[in-house]
XYZ file of C-alpha atoms in Angstrom:
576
model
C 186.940 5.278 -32.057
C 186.371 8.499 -33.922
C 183.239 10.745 -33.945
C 181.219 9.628 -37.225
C 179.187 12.818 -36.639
C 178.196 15.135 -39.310
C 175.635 17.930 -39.825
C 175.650 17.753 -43.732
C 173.449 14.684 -43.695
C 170.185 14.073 -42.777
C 169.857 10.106 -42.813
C 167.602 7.659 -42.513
C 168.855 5.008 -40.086
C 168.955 1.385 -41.230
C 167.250 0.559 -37.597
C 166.474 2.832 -34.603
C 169.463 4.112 -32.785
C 169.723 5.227 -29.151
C 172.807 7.330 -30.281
C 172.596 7.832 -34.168
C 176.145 8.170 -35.566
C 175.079 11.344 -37.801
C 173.465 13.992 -36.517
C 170.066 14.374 -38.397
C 169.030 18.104 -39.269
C 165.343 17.922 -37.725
C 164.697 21.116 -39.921
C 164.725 19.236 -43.392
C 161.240 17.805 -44.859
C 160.381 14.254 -42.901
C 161.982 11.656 -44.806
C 159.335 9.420 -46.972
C 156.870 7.196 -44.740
C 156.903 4.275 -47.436
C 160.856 3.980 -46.552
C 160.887 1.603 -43.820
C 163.969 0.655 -41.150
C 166.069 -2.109 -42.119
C 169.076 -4.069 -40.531
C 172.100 -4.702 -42.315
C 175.431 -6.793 -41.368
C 178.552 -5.504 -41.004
C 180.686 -5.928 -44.424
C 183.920 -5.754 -42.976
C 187.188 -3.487 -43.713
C 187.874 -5.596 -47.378
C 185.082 -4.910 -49.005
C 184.667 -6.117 -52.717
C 183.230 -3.511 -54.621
C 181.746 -3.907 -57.954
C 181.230 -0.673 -59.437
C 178.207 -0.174 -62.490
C 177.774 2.258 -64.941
C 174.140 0.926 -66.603
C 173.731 1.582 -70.480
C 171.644 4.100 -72.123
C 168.863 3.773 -74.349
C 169.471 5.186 -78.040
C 169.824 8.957 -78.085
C 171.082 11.604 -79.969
C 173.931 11.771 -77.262
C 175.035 8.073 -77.864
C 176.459 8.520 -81.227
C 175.374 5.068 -82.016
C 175.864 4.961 -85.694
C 179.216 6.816 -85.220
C 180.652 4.096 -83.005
C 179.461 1.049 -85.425
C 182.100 2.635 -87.454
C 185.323 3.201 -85.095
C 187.349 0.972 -82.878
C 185.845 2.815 -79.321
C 182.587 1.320 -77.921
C 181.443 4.780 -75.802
C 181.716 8.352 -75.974
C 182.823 9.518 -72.095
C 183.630 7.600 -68.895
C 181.687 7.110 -65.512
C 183.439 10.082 -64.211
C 180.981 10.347 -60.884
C 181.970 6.568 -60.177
C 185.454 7.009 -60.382
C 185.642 9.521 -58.009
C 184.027 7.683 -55.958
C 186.349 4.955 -56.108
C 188.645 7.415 -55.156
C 187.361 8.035 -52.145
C 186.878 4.295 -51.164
C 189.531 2.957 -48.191
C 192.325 1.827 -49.565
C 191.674 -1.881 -47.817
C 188.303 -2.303 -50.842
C 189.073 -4.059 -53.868
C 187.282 -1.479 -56.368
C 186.134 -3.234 -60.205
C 184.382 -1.370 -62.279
C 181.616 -2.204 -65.997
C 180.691 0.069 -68.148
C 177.551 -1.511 -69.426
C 177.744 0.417 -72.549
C 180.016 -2.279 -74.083
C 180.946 -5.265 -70.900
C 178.648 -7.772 -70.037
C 177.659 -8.063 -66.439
C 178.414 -11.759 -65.522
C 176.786 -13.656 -62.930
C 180.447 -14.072 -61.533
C 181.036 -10.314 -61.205
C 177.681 -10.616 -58.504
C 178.930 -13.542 -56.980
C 182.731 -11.801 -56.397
C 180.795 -8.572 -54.879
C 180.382 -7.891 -51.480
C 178.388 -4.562 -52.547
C 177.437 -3.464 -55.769
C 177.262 0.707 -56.147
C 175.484 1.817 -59.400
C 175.313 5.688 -60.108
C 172.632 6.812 -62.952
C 171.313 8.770 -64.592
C 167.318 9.731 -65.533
C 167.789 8.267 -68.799
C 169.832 4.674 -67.679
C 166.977 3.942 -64.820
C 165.885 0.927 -66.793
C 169.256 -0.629 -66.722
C 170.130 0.347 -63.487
C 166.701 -1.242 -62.352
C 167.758 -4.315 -64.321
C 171.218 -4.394 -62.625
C 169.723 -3.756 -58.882
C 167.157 -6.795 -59.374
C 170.203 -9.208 -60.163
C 172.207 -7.976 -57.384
C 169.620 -8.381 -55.046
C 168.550 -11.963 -56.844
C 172.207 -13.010 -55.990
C 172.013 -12.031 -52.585
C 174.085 -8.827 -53.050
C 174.018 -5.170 -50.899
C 173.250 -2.269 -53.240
C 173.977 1.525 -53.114
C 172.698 3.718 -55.672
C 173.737 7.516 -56.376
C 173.951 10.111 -59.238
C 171.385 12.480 -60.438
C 168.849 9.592 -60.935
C 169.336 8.820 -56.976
C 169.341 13.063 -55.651
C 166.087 13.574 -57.467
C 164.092 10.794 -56.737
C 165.651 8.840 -53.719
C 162.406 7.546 -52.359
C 161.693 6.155 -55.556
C 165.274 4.585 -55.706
C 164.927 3.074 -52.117
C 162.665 0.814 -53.009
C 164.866 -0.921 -55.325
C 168.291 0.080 -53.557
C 169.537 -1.284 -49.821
C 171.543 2.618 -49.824
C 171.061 5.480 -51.580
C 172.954 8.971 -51.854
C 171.148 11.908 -52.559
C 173.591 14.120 -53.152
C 177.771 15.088 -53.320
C 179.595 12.260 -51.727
C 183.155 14.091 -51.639
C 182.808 15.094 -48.007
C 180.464 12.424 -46.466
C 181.400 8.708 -48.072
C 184.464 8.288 -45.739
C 181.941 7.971 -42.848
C 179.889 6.404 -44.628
C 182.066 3.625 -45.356
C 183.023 3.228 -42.184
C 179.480 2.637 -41.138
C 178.831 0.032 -44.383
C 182.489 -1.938 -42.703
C 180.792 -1.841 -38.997
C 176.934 -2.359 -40.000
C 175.698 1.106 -38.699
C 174.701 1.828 -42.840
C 171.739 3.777 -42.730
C 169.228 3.576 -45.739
C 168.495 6.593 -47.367
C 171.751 9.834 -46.803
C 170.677 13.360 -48.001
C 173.359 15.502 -48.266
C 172.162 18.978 -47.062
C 175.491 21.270 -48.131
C 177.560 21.313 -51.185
C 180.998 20.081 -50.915
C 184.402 22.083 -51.300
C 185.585 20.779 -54.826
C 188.862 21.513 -53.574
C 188.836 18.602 -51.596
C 187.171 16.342 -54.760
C 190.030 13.723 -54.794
C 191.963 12.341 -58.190
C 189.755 10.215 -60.175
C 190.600 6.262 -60.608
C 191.303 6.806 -64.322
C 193.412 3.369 -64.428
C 189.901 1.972 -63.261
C 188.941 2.105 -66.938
C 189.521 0.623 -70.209
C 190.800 4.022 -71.563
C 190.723 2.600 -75.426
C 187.355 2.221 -75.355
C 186.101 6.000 -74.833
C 186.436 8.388 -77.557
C 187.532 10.803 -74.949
C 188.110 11.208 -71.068
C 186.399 13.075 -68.719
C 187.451 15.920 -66.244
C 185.421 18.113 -64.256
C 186.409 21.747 -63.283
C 183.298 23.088 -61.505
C 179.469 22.094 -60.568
C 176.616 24.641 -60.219
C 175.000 26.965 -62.632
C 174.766 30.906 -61.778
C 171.465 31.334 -63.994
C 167.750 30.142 -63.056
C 166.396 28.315 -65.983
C 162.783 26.931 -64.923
C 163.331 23.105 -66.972
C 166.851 22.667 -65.742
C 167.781 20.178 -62.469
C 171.578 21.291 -62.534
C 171.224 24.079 -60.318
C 168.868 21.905 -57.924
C 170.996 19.254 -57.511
C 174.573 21.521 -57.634
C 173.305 24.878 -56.908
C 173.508 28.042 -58.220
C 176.908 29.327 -56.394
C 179.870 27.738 -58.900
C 182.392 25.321 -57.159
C 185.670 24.668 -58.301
C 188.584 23.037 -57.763
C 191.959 24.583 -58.049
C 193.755 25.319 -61.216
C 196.979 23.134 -59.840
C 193.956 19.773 -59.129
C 193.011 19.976 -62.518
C 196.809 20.723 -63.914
C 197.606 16.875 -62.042
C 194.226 15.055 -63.079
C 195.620 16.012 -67.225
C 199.031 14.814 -65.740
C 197.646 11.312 -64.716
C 195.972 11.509 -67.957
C 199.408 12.003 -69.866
C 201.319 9.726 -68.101
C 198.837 7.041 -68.796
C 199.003 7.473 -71.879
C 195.911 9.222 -73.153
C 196.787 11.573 -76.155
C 192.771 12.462 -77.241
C 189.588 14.871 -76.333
C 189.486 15.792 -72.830
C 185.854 16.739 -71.890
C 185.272 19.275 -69.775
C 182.045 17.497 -68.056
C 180.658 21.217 -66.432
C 177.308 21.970 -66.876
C 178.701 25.822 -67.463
C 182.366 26.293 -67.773
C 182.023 29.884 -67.561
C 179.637 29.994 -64.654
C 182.000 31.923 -62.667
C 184.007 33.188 -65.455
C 187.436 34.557 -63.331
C 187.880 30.986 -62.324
C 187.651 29.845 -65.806
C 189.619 32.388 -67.168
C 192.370 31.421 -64.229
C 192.172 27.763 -65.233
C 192.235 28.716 -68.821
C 195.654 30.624 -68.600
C 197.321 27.646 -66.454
C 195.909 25.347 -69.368
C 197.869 27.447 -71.819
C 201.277 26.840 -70.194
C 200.274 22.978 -69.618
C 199.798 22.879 -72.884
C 202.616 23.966 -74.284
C 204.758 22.180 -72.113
C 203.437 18.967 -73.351
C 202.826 19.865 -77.033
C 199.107 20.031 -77.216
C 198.536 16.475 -76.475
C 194.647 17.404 -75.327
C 191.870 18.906 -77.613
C 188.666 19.958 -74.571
C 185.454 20.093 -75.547
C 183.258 21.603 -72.743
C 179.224 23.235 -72.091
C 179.489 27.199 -71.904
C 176.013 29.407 -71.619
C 175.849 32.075 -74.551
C 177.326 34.943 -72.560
C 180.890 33.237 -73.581
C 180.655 35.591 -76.438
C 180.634 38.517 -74.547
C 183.880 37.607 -72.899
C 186.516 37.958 -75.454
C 189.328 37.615 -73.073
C 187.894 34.287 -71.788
C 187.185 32.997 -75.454
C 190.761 33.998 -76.610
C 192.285 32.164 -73.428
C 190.318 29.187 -73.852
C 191.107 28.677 -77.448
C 194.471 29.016 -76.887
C 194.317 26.231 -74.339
C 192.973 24.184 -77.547
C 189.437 23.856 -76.588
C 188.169 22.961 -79.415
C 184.456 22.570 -79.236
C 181.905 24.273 -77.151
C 177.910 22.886 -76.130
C 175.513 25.691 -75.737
C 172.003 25.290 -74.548
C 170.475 27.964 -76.850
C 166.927 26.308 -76.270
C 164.886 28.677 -78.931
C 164.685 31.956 -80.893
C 161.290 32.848 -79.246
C 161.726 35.611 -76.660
C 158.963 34.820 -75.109
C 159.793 31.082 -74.312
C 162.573 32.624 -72.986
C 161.252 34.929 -70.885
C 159.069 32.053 -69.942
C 161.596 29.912 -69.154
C 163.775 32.498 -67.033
C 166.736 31.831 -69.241
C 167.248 35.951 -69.167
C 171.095 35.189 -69.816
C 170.102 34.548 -73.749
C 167.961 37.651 -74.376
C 170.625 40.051 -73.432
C 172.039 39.972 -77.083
C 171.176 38.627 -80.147
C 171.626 35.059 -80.551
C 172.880 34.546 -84.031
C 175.467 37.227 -83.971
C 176.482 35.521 -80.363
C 177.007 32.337 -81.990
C 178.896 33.684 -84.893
C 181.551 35.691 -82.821
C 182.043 32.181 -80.673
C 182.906 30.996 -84.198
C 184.852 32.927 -85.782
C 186.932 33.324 -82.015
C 187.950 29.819 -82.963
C 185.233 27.716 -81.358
C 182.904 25.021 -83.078
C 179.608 25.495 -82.121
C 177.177 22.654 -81.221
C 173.782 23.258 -79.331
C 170.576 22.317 -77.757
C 166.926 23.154 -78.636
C 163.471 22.314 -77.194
C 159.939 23.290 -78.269
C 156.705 22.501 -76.374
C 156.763 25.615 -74.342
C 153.478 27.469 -73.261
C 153.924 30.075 -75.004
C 155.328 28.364 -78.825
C 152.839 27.675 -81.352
C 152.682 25.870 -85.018
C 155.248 28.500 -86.242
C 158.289 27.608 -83.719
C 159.355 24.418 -85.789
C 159.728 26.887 -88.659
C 161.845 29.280 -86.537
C 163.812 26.791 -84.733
C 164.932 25.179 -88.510
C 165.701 28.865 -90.002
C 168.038 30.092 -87.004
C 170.041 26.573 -86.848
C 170.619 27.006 -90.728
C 170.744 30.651 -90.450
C 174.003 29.731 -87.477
C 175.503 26.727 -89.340
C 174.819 24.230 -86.144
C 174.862 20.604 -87.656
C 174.905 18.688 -84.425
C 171.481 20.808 -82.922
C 170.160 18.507 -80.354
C 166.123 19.437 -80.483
C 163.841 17.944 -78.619
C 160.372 18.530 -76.884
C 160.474 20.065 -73.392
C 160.316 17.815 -70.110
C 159.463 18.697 -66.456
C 162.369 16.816 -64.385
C 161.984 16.382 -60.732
C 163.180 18.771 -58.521
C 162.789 21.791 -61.138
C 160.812 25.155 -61.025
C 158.915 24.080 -64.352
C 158.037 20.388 -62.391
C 156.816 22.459 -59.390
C 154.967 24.794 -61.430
C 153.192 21.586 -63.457
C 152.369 20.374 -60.491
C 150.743 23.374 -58.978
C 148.542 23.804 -62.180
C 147.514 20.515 -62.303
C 149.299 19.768 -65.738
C 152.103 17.012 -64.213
C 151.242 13.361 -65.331
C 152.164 12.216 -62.036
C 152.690 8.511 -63.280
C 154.325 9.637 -66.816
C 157.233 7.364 -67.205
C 158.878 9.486 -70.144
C 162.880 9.971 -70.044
C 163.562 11.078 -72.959
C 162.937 14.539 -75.154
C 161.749 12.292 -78.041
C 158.015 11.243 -76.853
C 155.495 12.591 -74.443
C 155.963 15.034 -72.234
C 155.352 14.703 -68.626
C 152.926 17.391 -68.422
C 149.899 18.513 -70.388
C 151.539 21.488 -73.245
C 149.417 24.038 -74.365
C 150.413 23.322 -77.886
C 148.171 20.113 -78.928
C 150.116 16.910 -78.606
C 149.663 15.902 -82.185
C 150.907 19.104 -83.295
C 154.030 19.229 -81.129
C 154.797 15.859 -81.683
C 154.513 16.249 -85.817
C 156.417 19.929 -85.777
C 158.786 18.180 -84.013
C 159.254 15.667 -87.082
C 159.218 18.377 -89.543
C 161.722 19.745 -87.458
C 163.973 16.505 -87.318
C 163.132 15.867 -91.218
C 164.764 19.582 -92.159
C 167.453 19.264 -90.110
C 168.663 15.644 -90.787
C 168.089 15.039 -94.240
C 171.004 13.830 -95.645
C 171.517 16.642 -98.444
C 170.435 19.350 -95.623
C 172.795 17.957 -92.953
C 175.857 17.870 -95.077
C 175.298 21.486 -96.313
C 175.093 22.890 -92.890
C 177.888 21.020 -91.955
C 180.282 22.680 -94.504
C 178.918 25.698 -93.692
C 179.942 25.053 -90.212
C 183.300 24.814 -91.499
C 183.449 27.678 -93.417
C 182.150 29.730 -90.743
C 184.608 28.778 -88.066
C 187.799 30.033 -87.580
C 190.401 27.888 -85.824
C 193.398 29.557 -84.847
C 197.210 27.902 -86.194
C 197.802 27.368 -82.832
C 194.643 24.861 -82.185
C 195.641 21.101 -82.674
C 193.237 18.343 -82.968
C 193.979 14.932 -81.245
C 196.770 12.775 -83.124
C 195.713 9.514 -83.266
C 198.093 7.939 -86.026
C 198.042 6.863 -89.593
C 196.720 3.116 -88.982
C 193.831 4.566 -86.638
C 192.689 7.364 -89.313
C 193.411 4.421 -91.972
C 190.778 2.026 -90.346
C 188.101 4.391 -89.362
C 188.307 5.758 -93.240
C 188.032 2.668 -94.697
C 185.236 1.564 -92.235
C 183.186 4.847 -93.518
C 183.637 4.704 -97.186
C 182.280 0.955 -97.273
C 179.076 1.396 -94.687
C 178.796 5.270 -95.772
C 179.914 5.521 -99.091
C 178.918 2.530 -100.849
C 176.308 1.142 -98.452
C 174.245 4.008 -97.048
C 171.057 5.508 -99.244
C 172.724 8.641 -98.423
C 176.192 7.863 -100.193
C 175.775 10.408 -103.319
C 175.782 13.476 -100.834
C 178.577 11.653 -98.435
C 180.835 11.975 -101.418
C 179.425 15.619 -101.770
C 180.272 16.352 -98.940
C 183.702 14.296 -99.099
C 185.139 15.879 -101.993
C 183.941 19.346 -100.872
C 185.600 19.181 -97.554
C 188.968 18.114 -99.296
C 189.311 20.670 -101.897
C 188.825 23.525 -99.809
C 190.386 22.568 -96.266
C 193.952 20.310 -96.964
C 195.959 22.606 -95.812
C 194.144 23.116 -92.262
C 194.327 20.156 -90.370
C 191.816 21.322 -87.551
C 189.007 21.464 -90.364
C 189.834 18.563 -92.117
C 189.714 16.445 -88.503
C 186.277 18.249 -87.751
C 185.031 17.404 -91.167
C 186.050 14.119 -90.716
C 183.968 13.745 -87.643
C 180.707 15.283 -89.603
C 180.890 12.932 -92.092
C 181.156 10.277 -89.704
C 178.458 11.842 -87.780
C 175.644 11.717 -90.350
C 175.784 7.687 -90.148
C 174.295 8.513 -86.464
C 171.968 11.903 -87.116
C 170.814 10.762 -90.149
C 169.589 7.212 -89.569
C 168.553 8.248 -85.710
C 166.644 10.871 -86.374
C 164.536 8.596 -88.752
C 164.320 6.326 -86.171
C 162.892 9.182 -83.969
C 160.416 10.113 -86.452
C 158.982 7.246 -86.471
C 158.099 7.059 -83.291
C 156.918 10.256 -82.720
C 154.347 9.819 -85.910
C 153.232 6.638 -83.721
C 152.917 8.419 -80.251
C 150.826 11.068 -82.790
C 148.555 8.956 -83.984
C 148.089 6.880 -80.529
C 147.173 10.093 -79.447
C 145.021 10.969 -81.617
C 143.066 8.041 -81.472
C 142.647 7.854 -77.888
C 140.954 11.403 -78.583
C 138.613 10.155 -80.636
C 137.591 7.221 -78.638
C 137.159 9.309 -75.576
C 134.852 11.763 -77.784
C 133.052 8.896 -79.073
C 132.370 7.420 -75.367
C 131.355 11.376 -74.572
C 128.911 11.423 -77.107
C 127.448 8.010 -76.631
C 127.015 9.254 -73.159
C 125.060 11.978 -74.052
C 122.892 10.393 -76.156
C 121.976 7.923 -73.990
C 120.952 10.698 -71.232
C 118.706 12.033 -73.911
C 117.430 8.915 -74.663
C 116.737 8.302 -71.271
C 115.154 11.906 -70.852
């Protein structure tokens, strides 16, 4: 038999060991006391594997409204899963549900010999859902992803296995161990894998028709030090990539399974180590032009792409198409706060204007809520995302994830709600702001309200098109006559005669058409805004609403607590 052994993990055994098959790195924090030994049967060499992907709650990111109107029933694919499947022995039977549009049957359970969920933050409540049926049914559980590598302890309570961590280099041995019983609990993977040796995702595990576009990853890890983000906890700060010649066969697969759409780029910053990107950008090129631009990639850049002309004229070239950049605020100071140094180097609006005009369509994120903003940021925020034509600005109030500098510094000033259960950038924080609460949480509406009223959405959005600059050379994805037919039709009845918004859809409409027939790249992107408002423009309503609510539950918890004070004191007077 092989040696299992390998210093990467630090594990906690299902049940004590006189000879643990890992090797446990004794310098790493002691492993949770609530996590408790447990015994586990052997599952054998043909395992049955049912793989989940839990839903998320509404978001900005969902594109809800946008997918009520097209044939697809999700944006992007369970990329981490897949890869995971790929790494499975070839002797498991691998099935995998997207939860985002297939019902988990009580057959799928019963088939399973182990059901492996990855998640997300923001899908815990499904994947909490999903663990207590599997585990109702009798079924062994293993739980990974980013939900899993920043709080396992919390996830072994409701998981029989959990991976904190990069499986690439590890899940080999630790399927073996699942096949012979010798599973341990909790695995903590201490290094960062080679993504060279990241294997060929099971693409043919998924119903490819349903996604509006597939998923590839080029590199993990961040270079930069921002305080709220949990990418460079859980991936590091030193980029990882794979080879240009991996990534040339994954689009391959891709082709020759027929997939003729957006390719998305899934790294958290393309660019992070920018010769690598500019070497995969140049092999994309010729790939491209073998095949005839069958792929438009979108992809997540930080705002020092502008600076790198070379890199920006390569990668449009390739046919990226789109670009995500977190731009976070125009206050310096929350900047500086923040450490996001890589966005005060230049300024910010001509940054995003010469990503533009280079050929690249701009979308971003934004938060307020930090220390240092006060009742003028919501103002600010609104004039620089007109001011740089961004229609799809995702803005939100700031959150302390686990694992992050900004958690860690909560913590140590006694401002984390230890017990907050927020997930999402569209309630409470989970931490006390200096900004009041019923302040941030109504800026944040006037925020929303400017930026997603119909009439003010649609005008940024032509001005988006009128300030980028697609090259002749940049295709977007041809997906036939009878496919643009039925989405059309499908968004003049629910948009264009239904919606309260339908006099500025037409606006918008006619606009688009008269100036931009002859440049099929703008008149597919404007096609997508106009199809986008029947998400940003109901959602953000939706948000509104709630965030007036958590603002006046706020407020009236304030006032009961001052009215309790002051009964208080009165009574000690009395009393006195």
């Amino acid at each position: 038999m092989p040696s299992l052994q390998d210093s990467r993990l630090n594990v906690l055994p299902s049940q004590p060991q006189a000879t643990s098959p890992f090797s446990v790195n004794t310098s790493e924090p002691k492993l949770s006391d609530e996590a408790t030994y447990a015994s586990f049967p052997p599952l054998g060499s043909n395992i049955k594997v049912l793989m989940v992907w839990p839903s998320f709650p509404p978001s900005f990111w969902d594109f809800e409204g946008v997918l009520e109107i097209i044939p697809e029933r999700a944006m992007t694919p369970p990329l981490g899963l897949i890869t995971v499947a790929a790494l499975c022995p070839a002797t498991w039977e691998v099935r995998l549900k997207d939860h985002a549009f297939e019902e988990l049957l009580d057959e799928d359970f019963a088939w399973a010999d182990l059901v492996m969920v990855s998640a997300m933050h923001a899908q815990h409540a499904d994947a909490l859902a999903t663990l207590a049926r599997a585990r109702a049914m009798g079924k062994r559980t293993f739980v990974g992803g980013p939900w899993a590598s920043t709080q396992p302890e919390v996830v072994l309570q409701v998981a029989d296995h959990v991976l904190a961590g990069e499986a690439e280099e590890v899940f080999p041995a630790i399927a073996i161990a699942l096949e012979q019983g010798t599973a341990h609990a909790l695995y903590r993977i201490l290094d960062k894998p080679d993504m060279t040796r990241s294997p060929m995702p099971r693409f043919d595990l998924l119903h490819r028709n349903k996604y509006t576009s597939m998923a590839i990853q080029f590199s993990r890890g961040c270079p930069f030090q921002c305080e709220f983000c949990d990418i460079i906890t859980i991936y590091g700060r030193r980029p990882r990539a794979k080879t240009p010649k991996q990534v040339m066969r994954e689009l391959d697969l891709l082709f020759n399974l027929g997939w003729r759409s957006e390719v998305f780029i899934v790294d958290d910053n393309f660019i992070g180590n920018h010769h690598q990107a500019m070497a995969l950008s140049l092999e994309l090129i010729e790939w491209q032009k073998l095949h005839d631009y069958p792929f438009a990639f979108v992809t997540e850049a930080s705002i020092d792409l502008a600076s790198r002309t070379e890199l920006l004229d390569a990668m449009v070239a390739a046919n990226f198409m789109t670009v995500f950049i977190g731009i976070e605020t125009p206050s310096a100071e929350a900047l500086k706060e923040s450490r996001k140094f890589q966005n005060l180097r230049k300024n910010n609006v001509d940054q995003v204007r010469i990503i533009q005009e280079k050929g690249l369509w701009v979308l971003a994120g934004f938060i307020v809520g930090f220390d240092s903003d006060d009742e003028t940021i919501f103002a600010r925020q609104l004039e620089f995302i007109d001011q740089t034509a961004i229609p799809w600005a995702m803005a939100g109030i700031l959150m302390a994830p686990p694992t992050t500098a900004l958690f860690d510094r909560m913590k140590k000033e006694g401002r984390l709600i230890e017990d907050s259960q927020s997930i999402s950038n569209f309630g409470l924080p989970n931490f006390r702001t200096v900004l009041p609460l019923p302040i941030l949480l109504r800026g944040l509406c006037t925020l929303l309200t400017g930026l997603y009223r119909p009439d003010a959405f649609f005008e940024r959005a032509y001005n988006s098109l009128k300030v980028w600059k697609p090259t002749p050379t940049q295709k977007p994805p041809c997906l036939g006559m009878a496919y643009n037919l039925r989405c059309l039709s499908a968004s003049v009845w629910r948009q264009g005669v239904r919606s309260s918004y339908r006099l500025s859809y037409w606006k918008f409409l006619f606009r688009t058409v008269t100036s931009y027939w002859r440049s099929p790249a703008k008149m597919w992107l404007g096609f997508l805004l106009l199809l986008s408002a029947e998400h940003f423009v109901l959602y953000s309503n939706v948000v509104i609403d709630h965030l007036e609510g958590e603002a006046e539950i706020v407020e009236r918890n304030a006032r009961a607590a001052t009215g309790t004070l002051t009964n208080g004191l009165v009574g000690v007077e009395a009393v006195s």
